[in-house]
mmCIF file of C-alpha atoms in Angstrom:
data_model
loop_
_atom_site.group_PDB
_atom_site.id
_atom_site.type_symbol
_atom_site.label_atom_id
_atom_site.label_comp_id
_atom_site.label_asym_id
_atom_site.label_seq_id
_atom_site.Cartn_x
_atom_site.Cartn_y
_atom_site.Cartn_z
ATOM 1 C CA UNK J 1 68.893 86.760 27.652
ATOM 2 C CA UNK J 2 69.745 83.560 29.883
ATOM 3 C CA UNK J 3 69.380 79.576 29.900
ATOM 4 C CA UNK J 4 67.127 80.161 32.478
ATOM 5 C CA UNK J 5 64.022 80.597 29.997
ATOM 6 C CA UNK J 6 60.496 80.986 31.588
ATOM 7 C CA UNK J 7 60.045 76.705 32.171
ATOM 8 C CA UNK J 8 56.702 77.053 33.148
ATOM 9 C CA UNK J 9 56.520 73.724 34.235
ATOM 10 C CA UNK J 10 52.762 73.333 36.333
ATOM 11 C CA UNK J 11 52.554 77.382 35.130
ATOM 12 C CA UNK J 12 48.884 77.013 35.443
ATOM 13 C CA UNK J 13 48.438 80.547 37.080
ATOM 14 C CA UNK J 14 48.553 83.627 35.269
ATOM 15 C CA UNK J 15 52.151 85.714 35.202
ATOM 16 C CA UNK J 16 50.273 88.670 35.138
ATOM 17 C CA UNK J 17 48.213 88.831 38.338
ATOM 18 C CA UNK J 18 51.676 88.704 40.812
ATOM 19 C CA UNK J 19 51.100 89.731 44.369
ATOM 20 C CA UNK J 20 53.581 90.405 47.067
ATOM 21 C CA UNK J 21 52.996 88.517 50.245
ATOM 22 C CA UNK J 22 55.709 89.060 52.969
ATOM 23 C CA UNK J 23 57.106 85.762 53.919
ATOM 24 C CA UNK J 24 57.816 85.652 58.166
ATOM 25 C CA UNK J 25 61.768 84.979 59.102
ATOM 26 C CA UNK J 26 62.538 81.748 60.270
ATOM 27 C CA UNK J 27 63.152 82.556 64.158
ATOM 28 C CA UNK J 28 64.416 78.557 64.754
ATOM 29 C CA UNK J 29 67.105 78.263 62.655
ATOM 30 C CA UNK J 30 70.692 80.731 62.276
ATOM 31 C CA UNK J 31 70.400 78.869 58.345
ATOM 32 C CA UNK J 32 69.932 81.778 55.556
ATOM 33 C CA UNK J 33 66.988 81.742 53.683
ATOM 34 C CA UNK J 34 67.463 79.119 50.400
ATOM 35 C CA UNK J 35 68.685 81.056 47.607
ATOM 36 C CA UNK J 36 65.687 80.468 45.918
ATOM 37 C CA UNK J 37 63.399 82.410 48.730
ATOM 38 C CA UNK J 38 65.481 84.972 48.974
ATOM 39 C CA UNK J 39 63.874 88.528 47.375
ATOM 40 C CA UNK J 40 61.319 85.886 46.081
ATOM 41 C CA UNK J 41 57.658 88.305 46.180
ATOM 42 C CA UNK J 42 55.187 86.294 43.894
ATOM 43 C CA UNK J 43 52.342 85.389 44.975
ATOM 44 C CA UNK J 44 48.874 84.062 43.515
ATOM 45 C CA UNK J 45 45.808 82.942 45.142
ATOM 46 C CA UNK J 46 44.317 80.249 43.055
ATOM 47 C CA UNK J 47 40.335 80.499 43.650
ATOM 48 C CA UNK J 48 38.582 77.025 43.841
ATOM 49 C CA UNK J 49 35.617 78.061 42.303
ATOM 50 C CA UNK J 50 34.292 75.642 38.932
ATOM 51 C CA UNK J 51 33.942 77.710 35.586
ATOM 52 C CA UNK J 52 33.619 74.563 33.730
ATOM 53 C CA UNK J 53 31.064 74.670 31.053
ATOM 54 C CA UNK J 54 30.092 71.039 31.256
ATOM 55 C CA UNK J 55 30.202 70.685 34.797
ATOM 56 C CA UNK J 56 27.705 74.076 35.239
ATOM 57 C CA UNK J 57 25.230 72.563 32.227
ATOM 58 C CA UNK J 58 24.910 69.206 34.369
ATOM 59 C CA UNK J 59 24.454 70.970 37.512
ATOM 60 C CA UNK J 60 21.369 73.292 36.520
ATOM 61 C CA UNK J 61 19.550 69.693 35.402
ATOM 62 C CA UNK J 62 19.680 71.237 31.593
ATOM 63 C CA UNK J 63 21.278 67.473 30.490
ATOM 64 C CA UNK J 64 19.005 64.317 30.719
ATOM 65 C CA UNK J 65 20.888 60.739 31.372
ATOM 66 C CA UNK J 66 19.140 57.796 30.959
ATOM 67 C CA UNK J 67 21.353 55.795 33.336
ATOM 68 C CA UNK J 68 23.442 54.056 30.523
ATOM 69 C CA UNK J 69 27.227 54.984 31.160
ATOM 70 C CA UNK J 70 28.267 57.909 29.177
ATOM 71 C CA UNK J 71 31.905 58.236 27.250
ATOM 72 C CA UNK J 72 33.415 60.443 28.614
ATOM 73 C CA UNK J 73 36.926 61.985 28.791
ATOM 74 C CA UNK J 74 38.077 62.192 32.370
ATOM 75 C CA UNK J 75 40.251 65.326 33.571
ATOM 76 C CA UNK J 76 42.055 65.555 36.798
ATOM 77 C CA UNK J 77 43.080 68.903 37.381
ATOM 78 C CA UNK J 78 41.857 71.904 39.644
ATOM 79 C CA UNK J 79 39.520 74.643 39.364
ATOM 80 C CA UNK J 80 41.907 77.290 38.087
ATOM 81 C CA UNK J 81 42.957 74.892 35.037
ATOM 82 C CA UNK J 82 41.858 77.231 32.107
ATOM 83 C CA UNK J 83 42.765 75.239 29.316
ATOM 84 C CA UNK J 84 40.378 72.325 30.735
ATOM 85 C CA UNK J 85 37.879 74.816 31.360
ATOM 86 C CA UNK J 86 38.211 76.108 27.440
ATOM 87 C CA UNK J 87 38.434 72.599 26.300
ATOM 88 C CA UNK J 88 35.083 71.359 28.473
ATOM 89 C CA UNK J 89 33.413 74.192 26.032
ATOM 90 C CA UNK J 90 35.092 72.493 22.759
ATOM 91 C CA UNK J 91 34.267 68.937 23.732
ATOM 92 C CA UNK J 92 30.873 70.037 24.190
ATOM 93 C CA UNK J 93 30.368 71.905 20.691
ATOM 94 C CA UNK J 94 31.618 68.349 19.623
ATOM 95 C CA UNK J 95 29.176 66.238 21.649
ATOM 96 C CA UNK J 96 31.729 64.735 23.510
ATOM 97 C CA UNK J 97 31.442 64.474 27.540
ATOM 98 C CA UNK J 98 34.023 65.929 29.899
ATOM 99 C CA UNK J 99 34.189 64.801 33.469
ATOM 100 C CA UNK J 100 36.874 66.462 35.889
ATOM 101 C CA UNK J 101 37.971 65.290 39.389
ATOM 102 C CA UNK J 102 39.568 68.794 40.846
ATOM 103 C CA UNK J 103 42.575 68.563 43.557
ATOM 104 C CA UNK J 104 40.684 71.924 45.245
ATOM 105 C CA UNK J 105 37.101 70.711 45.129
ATOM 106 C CA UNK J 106 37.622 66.437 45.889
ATOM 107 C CA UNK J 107 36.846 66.203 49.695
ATOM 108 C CA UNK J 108 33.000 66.474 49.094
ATOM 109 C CA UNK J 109 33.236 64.862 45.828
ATOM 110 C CA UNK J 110 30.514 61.514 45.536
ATOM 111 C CA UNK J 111 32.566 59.595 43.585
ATOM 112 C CA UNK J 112 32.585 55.780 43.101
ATOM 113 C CA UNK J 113 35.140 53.594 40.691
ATOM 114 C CA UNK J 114 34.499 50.191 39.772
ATOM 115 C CA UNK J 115 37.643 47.705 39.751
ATOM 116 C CA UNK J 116 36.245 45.254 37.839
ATOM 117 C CA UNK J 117 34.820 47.334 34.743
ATOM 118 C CA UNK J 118 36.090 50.630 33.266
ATOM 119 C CA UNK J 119 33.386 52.961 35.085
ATOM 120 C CA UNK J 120 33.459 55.501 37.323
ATOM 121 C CA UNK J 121 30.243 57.494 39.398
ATOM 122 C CA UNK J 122 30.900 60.815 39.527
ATOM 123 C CA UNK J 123 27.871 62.648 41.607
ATOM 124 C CA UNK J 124 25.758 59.869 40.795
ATOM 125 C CA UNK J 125 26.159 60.185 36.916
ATOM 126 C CA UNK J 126 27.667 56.669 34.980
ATOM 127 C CA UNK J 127 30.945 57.538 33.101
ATOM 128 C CA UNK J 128 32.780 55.298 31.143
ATOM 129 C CA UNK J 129 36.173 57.471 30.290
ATOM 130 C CA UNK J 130 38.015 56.680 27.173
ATOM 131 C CA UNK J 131 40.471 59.374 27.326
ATOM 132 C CA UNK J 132 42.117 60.305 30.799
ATOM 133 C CA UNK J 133 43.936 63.700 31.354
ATOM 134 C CA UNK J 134 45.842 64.337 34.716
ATOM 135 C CA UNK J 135 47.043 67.699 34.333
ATOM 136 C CA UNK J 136 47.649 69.933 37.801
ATOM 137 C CA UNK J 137 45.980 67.693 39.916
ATOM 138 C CA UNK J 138 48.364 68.178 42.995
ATOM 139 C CA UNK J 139 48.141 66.672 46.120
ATOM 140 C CA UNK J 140 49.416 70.293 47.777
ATOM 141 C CA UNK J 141 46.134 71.550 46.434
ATOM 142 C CA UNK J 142 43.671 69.652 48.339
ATOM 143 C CA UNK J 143 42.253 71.821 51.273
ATOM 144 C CA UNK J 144 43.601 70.712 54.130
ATOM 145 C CA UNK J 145 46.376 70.528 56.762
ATOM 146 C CA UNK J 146 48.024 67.339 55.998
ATOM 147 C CA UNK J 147 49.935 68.003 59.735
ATOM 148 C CA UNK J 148 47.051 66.927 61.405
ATOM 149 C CA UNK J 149 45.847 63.049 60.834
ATOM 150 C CA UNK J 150 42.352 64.064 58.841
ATOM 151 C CA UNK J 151 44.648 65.913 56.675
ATOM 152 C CA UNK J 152 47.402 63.811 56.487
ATOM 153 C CA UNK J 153 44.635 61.003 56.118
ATOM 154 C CA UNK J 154 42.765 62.516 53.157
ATOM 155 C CA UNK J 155 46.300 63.586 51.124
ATOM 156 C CA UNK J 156 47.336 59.787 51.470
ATOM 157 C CA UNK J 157 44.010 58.324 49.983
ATOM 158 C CA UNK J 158 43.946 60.597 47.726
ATOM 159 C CA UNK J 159 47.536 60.412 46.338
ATOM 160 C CA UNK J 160 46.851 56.770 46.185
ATOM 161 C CA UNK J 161 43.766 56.556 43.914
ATOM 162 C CA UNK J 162 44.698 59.099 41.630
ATOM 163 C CA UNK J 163 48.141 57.496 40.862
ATOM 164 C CA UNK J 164 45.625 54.781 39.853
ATOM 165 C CA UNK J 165 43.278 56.852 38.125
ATOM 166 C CA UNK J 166 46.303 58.010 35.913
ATOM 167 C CA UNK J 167 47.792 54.371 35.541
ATOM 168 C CA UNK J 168 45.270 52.264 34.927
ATOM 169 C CA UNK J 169 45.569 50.535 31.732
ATOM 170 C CA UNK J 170 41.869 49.740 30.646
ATOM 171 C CA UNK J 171 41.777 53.634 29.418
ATOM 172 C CA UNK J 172 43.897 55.091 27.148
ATOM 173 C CA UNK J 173 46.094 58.512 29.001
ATOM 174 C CA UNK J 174 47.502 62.010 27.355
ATOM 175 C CA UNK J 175 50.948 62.370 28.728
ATOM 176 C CA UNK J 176 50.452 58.810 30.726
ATOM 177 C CA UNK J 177 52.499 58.954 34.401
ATOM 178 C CA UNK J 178 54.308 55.888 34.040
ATOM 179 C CA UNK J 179 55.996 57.448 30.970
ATOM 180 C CA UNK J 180 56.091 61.205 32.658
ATOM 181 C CA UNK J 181 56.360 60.702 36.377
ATOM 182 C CA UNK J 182 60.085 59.897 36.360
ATOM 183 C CA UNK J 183 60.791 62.429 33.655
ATOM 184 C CA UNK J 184 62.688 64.974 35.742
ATOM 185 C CA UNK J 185 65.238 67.877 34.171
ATOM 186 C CA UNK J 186 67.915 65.947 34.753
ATOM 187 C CA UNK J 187 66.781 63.007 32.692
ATOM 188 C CA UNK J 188 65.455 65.250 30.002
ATOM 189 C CA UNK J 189 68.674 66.848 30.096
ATOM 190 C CA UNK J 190 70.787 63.823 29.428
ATOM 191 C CA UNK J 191 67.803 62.655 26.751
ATOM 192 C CA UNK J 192 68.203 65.756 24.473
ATOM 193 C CA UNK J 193 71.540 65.375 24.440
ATOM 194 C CA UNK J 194 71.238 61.723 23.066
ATOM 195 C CA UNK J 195 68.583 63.161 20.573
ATOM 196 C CA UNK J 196 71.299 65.173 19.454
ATOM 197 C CA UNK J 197 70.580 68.760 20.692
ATOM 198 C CA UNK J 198 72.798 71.605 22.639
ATOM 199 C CA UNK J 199 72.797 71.667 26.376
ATOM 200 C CA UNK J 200 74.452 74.049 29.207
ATOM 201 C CA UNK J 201 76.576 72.375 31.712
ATOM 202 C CA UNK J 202 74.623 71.048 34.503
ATOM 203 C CA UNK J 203 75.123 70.492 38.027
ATOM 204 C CA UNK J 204 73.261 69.221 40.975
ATOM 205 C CA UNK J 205 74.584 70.501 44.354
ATOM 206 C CA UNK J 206 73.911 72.031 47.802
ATOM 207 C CA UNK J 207 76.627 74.047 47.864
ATOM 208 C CA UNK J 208 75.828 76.356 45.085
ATOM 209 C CA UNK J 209 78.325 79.168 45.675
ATOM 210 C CA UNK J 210 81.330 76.516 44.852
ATOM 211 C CA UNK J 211 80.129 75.373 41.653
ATOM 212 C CA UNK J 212 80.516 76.841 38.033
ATOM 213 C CA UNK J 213 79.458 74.612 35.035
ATOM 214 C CA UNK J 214 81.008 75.775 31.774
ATOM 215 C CA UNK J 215 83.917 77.940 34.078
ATOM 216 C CA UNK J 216 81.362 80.908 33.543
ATOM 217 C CA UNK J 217 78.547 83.251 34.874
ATOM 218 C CA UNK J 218 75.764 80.343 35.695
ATOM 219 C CA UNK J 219 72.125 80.284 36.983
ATOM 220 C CA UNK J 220 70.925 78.543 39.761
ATOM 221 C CA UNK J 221 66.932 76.876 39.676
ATOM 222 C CA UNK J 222 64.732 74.749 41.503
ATOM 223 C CA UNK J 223 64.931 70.856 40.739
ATOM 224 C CA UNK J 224 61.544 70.801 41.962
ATOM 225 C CA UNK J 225 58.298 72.835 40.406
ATOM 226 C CA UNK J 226 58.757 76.046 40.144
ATOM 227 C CA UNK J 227 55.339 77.200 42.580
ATOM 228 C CA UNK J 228 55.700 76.139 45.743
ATOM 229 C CA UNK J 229 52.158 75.280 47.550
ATOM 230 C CA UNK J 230 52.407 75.609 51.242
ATOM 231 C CA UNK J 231 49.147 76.038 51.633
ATOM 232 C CA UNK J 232 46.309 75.146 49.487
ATOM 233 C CA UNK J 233 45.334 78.045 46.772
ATOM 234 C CA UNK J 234 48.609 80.099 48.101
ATOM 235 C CA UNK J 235 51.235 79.628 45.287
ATOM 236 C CA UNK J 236 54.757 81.379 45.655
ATOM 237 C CA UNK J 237 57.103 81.245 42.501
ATOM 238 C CA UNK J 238 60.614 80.482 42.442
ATOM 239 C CA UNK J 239 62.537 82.498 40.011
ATOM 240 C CA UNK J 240 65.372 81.320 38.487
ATOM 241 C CA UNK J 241 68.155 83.920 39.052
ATOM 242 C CA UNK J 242 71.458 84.473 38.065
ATOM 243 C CA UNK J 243 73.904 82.953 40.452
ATOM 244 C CA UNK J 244 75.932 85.505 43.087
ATOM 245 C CA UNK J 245 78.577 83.845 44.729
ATOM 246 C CA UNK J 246 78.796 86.161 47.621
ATOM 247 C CA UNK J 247 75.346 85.797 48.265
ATOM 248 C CA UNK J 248 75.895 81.549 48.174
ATOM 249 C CA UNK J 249 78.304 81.058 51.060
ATOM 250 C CA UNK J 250 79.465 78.309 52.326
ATOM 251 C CA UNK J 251 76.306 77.469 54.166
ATOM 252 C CA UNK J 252 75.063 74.450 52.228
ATOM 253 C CA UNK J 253 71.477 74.883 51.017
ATOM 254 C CA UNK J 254 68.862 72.952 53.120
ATOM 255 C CA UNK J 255 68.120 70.945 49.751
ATOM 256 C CA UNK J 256 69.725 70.787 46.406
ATOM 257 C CA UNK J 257 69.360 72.928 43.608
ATOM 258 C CA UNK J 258 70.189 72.864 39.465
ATOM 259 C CA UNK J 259 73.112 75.060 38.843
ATOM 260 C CA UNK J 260 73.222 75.385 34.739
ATOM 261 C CA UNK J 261 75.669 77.273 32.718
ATOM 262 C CA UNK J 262 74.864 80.953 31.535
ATOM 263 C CA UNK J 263 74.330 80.914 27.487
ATOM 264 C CA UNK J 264 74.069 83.775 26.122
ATOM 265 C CA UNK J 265 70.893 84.282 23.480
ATOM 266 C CA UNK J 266 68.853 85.940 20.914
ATOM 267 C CA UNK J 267 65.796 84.793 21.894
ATOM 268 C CA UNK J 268 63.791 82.221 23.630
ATOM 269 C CA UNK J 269 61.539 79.197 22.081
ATOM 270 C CA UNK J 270 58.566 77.731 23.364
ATOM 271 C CA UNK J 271 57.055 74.832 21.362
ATOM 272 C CA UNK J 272 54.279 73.035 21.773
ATOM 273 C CA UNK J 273 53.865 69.583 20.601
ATOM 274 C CA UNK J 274 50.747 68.702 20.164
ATOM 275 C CA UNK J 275 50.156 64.708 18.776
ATOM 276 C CA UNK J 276 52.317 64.739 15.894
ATOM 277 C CA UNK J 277 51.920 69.211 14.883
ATOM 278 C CA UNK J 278 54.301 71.657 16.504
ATOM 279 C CA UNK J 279 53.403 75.105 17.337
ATOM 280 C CA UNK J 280 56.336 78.034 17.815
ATOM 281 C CA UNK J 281 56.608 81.450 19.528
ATOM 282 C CA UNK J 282 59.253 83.365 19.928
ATOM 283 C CA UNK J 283 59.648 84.990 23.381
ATOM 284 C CA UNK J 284 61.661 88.264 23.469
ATOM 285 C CA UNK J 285 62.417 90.008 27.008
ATOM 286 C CA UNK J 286 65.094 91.516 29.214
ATOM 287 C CA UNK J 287 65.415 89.405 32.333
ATOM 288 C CA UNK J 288 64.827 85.244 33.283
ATOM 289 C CA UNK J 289 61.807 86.730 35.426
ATOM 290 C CA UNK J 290 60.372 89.537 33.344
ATOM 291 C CA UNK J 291 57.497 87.369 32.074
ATOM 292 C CA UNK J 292 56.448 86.955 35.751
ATOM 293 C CA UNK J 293 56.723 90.154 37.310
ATOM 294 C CA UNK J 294 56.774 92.312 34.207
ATOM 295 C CA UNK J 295 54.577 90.084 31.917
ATOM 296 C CA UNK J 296 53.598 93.581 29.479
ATOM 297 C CA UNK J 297 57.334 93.735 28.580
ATOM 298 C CA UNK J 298 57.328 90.382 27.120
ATOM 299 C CA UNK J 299 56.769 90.150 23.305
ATOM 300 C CA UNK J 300 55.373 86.537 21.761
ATOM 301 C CA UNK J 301 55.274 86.258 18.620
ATOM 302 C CA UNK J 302 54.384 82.665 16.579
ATOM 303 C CA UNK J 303 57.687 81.528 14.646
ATOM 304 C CA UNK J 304 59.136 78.525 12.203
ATOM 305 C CA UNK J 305 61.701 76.048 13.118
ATOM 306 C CA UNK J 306 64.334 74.185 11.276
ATOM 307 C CA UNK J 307 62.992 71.062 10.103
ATOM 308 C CA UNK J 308 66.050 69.292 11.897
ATOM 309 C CA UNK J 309 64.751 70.487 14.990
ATOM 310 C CA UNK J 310 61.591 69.959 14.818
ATOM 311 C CA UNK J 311 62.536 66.294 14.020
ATOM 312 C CA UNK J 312 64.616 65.977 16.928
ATOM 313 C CA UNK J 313 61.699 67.315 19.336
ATOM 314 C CA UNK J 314 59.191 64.931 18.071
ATOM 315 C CA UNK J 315 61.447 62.255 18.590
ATOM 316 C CA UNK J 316 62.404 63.657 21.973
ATOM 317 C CA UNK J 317 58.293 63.525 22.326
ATOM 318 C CA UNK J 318 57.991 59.966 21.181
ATOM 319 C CA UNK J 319 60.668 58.301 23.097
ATOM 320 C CA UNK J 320 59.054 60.441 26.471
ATOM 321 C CA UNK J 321 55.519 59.075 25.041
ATOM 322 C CA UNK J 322 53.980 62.709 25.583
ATOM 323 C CA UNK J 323 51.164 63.359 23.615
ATOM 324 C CA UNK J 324 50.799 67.498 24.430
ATOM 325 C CA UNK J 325 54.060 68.979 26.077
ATOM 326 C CA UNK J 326 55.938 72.445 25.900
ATOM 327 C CA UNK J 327 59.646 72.192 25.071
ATOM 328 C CA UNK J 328 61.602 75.657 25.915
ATOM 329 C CA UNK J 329 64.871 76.616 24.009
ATOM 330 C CA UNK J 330 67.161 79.588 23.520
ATOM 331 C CA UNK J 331 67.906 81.076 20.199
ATOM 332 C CA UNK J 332 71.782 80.993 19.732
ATOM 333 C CA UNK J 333 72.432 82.201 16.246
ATOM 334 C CA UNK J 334 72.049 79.521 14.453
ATOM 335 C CA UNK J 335 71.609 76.823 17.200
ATOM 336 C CA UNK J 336 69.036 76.168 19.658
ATOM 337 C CA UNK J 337 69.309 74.906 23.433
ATOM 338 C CA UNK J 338 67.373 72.729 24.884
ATOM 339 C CA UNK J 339 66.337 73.981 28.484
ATOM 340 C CA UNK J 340 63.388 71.552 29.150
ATOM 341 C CA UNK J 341 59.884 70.038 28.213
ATOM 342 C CA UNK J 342 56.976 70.875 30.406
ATOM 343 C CA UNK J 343 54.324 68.132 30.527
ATOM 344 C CA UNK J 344 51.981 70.106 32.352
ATOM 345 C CA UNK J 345 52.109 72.728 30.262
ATOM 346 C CA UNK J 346 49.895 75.905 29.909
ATOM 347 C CA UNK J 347 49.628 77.864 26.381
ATOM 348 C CA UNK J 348 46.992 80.673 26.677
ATOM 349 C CA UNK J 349 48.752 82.783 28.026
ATOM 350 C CA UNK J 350 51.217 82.672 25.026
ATOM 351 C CA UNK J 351 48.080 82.562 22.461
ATOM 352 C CA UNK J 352 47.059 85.744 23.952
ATOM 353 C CA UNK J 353 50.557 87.512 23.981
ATOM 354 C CA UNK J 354 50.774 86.344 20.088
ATOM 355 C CA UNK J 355 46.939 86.599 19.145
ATOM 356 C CA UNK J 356 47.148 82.984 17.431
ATOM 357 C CA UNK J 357 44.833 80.362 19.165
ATOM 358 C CA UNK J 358 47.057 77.705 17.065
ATOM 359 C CA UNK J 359 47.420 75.545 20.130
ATOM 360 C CA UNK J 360 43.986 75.613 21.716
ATOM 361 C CA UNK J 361 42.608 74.099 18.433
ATOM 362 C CA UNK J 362 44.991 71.827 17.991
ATOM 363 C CA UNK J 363 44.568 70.220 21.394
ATOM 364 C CA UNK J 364 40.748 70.662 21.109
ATOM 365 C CA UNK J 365 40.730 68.676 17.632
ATOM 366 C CA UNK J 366 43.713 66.315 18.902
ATOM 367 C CA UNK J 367 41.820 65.428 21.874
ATOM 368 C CA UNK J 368 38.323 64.984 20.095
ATOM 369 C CA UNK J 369 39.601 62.769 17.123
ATOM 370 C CA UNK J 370 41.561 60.305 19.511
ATOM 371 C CA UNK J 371 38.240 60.508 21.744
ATOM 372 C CA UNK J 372 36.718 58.885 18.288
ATOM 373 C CA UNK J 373 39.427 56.473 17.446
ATOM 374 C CA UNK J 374 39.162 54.904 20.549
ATOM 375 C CA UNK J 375 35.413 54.993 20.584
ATOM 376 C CA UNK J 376 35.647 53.170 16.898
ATOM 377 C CA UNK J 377 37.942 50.861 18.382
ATOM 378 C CA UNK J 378 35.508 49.864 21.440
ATOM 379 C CA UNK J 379 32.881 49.542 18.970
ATOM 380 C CA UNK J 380 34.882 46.750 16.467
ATOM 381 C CA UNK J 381 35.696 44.928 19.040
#
């Protein structure tokens, strides 16, 4: 085992489908490829098309409105976003509305927000969201080349009004961006560490092959997400991978890149917070990048945690004001180590590995009973 851990951070696609897609040399530039790239073969085309229950229900004409606006919680995310999908279906056994704005479906969208009241037209149906989810809504996903000026044109708008979407303060927000947007691994790093938990020696750098945190064998990783998006629906993962020095060079890497201290473990953690519950598995397997390319190998199972712990994360959760997150650890005898939390986290994948749906109905009842609070609250005032 390694500090590496799976940090599925944006995971939304599933390890098990991987695809090898030959990448062409770069013919412009004597540079190696980024350490990162290099033997890097997954590969996942992310289809656009809507399974949402709601969305399909509204569609067909099987829904009447009668022009009033509608509560509604509002979802910005992306076709392929399961968990909305399986949470549309829950919201709807509860009578609540869901409403999505997709990052792979927005150029034909008829959409119309109002500034002055907190409503929002969304193919000519009135929506008044209470409850407002940006999960993989990213701007890489949006089908279009943003070298030419349409493209370029339509990524700018939209990056603009969806920061606002997920900002605006007359709507309450799971996860909200001002609290998230900044929180990188570097910060979380340095937070955990204040919260009192274990983490490996860090570093930042572009010269890789010169650095050793801890004096030891280390692992380099992206800073960045770990699926790259160079075109829309065509994700390539970057693996974090044990660091070889005579691979590194001296070549500086064309961007920087987290260099962390190997720890040797047990075990891995992943734990989902979930409003003030959190829900454990255990993740067993050979190598930082089995659960991608060798996801069968991989055993989940659901686990305990210290109650120290578990008090330290939901600190760590209420000082980052994240509502549903995934922290990852590693299992060192008796001590854990904190890797990172993944806001835009994905869980069931996990469920399914460990045949407990613990987290799905925990979000679906977390996100229906604050959907009520806040309608209560509308209605005192």
């Amino acid at each position: 085992m390694s500090s590496v851990g799976w940090e599925q951070e944006g995971a939304l696609f599933p390890p098990h489908q991987p695809v090898a897609e030959p990448v062409a040399p770069a013919t412009t530039s004597p540079r190696p490829a980024p350490l990162l790239l290099q033997g890097q073969d997954y590969y996942y085309r992310s289809p656009s098309t809507c399974l949402d229950f709601q969305e399909r229900v509204h569609e067909m004409g099987l829904v009447d409105d009668d022009g009033d606006p509608v509560p509604c919680v509002l979802v910005l995310a992306r076709a392929a976003d399961m968990e909305m999908n399986e949470l549309s279906l829950a919201l709807a056994e509860r009578g609540i509305r869901m409403a999505r704005i997709d990052a792979d479906r927005c150029l034909n969208l008829a959409m119309t927000v109002y500034t002055d009241a907190p409503l929002v037209e969304l193919d000519q149906r009135l929506l008044r969201p209470m409850l407002v989810w940006r999960r993989h809504f990213d701007l890489t996903a949006v089908p279009v080349d943003p070298r030419t000026i349409n493209g370029s044109y339509s990524v700018d708008q939209w990056r603009s009004v969806a920061n606002w979407l997920s900002g605006r303060t007359d709507w309450e927000h799971v996860n909200p961006t001002r609290a998230t947007c900044h929180l990188d691994r570097l910060t979380q790093l340095t937070d955990a560490q204040s919260f009192g938990l274990r983490v490996p020696r860090t570093a930042v750098t572009t010269q890789p092959g010169r650095s050793r945190p801890g004096g030891g064998q280390c692992i380099v990783k992206t800073a960045g997400h770990h699926l790259l998006e160079p075109r829309p629906g065509a994700l390539h993962g970057l693996f974090p991978r044990p660091l070889d020095t005579s691979r590194a060079g001296d070549v500086p890497e064309s961007a920087p890149v987290i260099v962390q201290q190997y720890v040797s473990a047990e075990g891995e953690l992943r734990v989902f917070v979930v409003g003030e519950k959190l829900i454990a598995y255990r993740v067993d397997k050979l190598d930082p990048a089995q659960l991608w390319v060798d996801p069968d190998a991989v055993t989940v199972t659901r686990a305990e945690i210290p109650d120290t712990l578990a008090q330290r994360l939901l600190a760590l959760a209420r000082h980052w004001r994240v509502q549903v997150a995934a922290f990852d650890l590693l299992v060192t005898g008796s001590e854990h180590v904190f890797l990172e939390v993944n806001v835009s986290c994905d869980w069931r994948w996990f469920e399914h590995r460990a045949g407990s749906p613990d987290v799905s109905e925990a979000v679906h009842e977390w996100v229906a009973t604050r959907f009520a609070e806040l309608g209560a609250a509308r209605g005192a005032r």
